[in-house]
PDB file of C-alpha atoms in Angstrom:
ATOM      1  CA  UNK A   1      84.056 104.418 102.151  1.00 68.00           C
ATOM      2  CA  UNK A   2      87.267 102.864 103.207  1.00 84.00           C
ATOM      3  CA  UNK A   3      89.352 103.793 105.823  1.00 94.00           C
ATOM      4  CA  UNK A   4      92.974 102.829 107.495  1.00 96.00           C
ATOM      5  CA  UNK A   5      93.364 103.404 110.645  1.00 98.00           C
ATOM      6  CA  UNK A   6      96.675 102.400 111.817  1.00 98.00           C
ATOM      7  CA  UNK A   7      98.739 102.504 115.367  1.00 98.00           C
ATOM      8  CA  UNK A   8     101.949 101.879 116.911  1.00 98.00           C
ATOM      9  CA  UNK A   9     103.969 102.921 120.115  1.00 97.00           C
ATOM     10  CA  UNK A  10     107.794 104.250 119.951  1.00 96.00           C
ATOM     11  CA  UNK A  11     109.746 104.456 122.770  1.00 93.00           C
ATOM     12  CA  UNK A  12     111.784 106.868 121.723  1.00 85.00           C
ATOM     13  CA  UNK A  13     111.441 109.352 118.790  1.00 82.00           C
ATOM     14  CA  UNK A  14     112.765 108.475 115.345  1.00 84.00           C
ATOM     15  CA  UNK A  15     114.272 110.339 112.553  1.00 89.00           C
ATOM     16  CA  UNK A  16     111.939 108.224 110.490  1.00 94.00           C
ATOM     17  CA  UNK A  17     109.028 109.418 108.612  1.00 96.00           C
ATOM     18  CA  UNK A  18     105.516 107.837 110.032  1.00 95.00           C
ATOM     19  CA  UNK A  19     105.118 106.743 106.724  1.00 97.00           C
ATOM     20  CA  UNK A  20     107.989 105.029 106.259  1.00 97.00           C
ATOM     21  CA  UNK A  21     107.835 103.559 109.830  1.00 97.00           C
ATOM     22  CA  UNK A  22     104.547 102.176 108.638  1.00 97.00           C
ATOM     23  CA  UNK A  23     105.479 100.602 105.816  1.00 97.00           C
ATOM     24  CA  UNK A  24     108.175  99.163 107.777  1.00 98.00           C
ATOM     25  CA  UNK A  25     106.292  97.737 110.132  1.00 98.00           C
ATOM     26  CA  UNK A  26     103.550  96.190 108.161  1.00 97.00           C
ATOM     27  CA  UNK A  27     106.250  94.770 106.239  1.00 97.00           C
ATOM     28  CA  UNK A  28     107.051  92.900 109.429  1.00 96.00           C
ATOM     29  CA  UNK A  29     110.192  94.623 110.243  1.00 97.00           C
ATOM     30  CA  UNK A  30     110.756  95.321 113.654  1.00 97.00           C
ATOM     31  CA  UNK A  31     112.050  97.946 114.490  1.00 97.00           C
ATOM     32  CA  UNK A  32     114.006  98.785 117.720  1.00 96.00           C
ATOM     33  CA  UNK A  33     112.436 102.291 118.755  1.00 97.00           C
ATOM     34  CA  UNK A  34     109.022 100.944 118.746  1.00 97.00           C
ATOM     35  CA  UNK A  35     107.380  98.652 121.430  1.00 98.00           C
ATOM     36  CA  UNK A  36     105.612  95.384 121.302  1.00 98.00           C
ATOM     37  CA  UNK A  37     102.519  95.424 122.043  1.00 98.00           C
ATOM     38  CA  UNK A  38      99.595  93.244 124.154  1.00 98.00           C
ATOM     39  CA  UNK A  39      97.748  92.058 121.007  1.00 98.00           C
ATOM     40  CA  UNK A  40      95.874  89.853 122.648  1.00 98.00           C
ATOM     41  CA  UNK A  41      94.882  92.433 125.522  1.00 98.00           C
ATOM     42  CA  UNK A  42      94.039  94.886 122.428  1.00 98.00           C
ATOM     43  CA  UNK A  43      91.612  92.414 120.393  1.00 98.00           C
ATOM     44  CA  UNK A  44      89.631  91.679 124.231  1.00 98.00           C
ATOM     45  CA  UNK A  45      89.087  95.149 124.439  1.00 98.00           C
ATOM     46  CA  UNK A  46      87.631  95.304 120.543  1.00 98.00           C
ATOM     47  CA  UNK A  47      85.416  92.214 121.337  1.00 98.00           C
ATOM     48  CA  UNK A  48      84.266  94.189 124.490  1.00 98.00           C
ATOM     49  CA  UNK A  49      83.480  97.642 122.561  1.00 98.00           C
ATOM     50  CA  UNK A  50      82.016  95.905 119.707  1.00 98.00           C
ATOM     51  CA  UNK A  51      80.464  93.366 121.134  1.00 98.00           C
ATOM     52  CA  UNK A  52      77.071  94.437 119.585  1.00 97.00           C
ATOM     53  CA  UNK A  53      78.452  94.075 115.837  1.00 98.00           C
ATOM     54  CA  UNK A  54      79.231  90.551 114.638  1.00 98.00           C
ATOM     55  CA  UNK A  55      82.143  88.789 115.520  1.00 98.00           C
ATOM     56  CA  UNK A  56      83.506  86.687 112.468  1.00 97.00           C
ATOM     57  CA  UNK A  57      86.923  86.036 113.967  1.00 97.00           C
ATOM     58  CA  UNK A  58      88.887  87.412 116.301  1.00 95.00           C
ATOM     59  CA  UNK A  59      90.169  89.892 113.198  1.00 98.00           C
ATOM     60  CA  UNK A  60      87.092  90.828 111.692  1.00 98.00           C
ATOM     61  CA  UNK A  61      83.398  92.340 112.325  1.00 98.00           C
ATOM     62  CA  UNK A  62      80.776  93.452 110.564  1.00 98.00           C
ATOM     63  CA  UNK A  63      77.512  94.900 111.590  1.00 98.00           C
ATOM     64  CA  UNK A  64      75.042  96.008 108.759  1.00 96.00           C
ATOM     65  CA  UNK A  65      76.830  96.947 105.882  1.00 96.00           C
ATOM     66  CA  UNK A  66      80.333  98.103 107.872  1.00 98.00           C
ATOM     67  CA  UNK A  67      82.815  96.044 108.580  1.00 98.00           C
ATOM     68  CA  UNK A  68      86.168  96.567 110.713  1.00 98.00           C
ATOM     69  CA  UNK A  69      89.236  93.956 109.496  1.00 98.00           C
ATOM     70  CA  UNK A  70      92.152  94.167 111.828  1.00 98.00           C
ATOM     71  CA  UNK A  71      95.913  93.170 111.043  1.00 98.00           C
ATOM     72  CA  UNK A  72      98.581  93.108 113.739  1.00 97.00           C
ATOM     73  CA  UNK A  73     101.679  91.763 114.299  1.00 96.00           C
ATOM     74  CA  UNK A  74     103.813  92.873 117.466  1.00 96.00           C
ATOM     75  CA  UNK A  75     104.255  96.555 116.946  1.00 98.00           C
ATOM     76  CA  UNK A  76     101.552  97.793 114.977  1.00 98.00           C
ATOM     77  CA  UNK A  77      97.236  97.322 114.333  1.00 98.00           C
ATOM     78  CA  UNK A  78      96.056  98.505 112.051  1.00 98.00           C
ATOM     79  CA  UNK A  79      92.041  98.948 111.279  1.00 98.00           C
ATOM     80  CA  UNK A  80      90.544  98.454 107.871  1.00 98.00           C
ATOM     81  CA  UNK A  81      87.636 100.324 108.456  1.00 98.00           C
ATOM     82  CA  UNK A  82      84.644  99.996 105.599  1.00 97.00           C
ATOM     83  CA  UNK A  83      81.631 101.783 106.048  1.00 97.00           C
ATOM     84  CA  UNK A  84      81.881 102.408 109.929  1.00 98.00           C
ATOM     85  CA  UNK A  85      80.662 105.662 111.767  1.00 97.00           C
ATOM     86  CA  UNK A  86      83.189 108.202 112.560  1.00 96.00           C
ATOM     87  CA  UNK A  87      81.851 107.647 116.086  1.00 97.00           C
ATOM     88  CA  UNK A  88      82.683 103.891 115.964  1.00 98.00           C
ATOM     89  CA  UNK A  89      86.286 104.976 114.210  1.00 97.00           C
ATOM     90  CA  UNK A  90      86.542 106.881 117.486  1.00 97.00           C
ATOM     91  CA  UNK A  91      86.013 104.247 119.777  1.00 98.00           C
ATOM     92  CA  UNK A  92      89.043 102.043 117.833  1.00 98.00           C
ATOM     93  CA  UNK A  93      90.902 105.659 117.934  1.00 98.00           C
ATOM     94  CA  UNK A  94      90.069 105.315 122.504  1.00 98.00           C
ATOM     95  CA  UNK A  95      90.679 101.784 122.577  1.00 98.00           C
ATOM     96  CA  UNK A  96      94.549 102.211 121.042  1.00 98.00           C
ATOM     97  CA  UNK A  97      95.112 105.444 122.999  1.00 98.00           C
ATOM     98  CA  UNK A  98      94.680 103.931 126.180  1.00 98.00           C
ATOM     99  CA  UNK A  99      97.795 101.518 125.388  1.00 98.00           C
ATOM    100  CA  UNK A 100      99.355 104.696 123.822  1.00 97.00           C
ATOM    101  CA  UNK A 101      99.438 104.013 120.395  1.00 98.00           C
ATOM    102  CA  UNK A 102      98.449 107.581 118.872  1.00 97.00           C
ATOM    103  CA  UNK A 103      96.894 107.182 115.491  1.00 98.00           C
ATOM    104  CA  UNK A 104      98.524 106.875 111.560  1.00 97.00           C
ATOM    105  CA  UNK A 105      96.540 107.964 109.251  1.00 95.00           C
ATOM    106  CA  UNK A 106      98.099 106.795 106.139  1.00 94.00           C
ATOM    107  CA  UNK A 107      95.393 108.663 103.888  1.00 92.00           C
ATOM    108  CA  UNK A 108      96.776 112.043 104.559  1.00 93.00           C
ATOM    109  CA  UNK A 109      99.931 111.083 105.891  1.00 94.00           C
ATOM    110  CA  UNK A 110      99.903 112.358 109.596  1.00 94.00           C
ATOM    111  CA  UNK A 111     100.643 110.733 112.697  1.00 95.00           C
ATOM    112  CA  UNK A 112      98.696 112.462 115.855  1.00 93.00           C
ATOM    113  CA  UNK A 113     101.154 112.633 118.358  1.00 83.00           C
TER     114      UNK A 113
END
């Protein structure tokens, strides 16, 4: 099973629809309410928390048969999550909170705020 799981930070609240801010975003348009964000200082924590799964790149894990591919540009990451544990979804879902980025979930269409 295949999951997104995707994150970004807005300073200010936007009449924009997540969705549409999402597809903006991974389009690679920036947009002005939402922040940059440390990408480097997000993939160091990943490394850290995953560090028992294999590390294929700095984008991309696997351990058993899941695997975790990550895409980010300034103001979003998003998680392509295959096969992974809802408990290992959760730790991505800790690791982005504590640079408060509230998860996207593009399946159903809801941001948690």
């Amino acid at each position: 099973m295949a999951r997104d799981l995707s994150f970004w930070k807005e300073k200010e609240s936007s009449e924009m629809k997540a969705s549409d801010v999402y597809k903006a975003l991974l389009d690679g348009e920036k947009l002005d309410f939402v922040c940059e964000l440390p990408i480097e200082h997000i993939l160091t924590d990943v490394e850290k928390v995953f560090s028992d799964w294999e590390q294929i790149d700095a984008y991309n894990y696997e351990k058993n048969s899941a695997a975790i591919e990550i895409f980010a540009n300034n103001q979003i990451v998003r998680f392509d999550c295959y096969s992974v544990t809802e408990a290992d979804m959760n730790k991505i879902i800790d690791i982005m909170l504590s640079y408060e980025c509230p998860l996207y979930d593009s399946a159903i269409d809801v941001r948690f705020c």
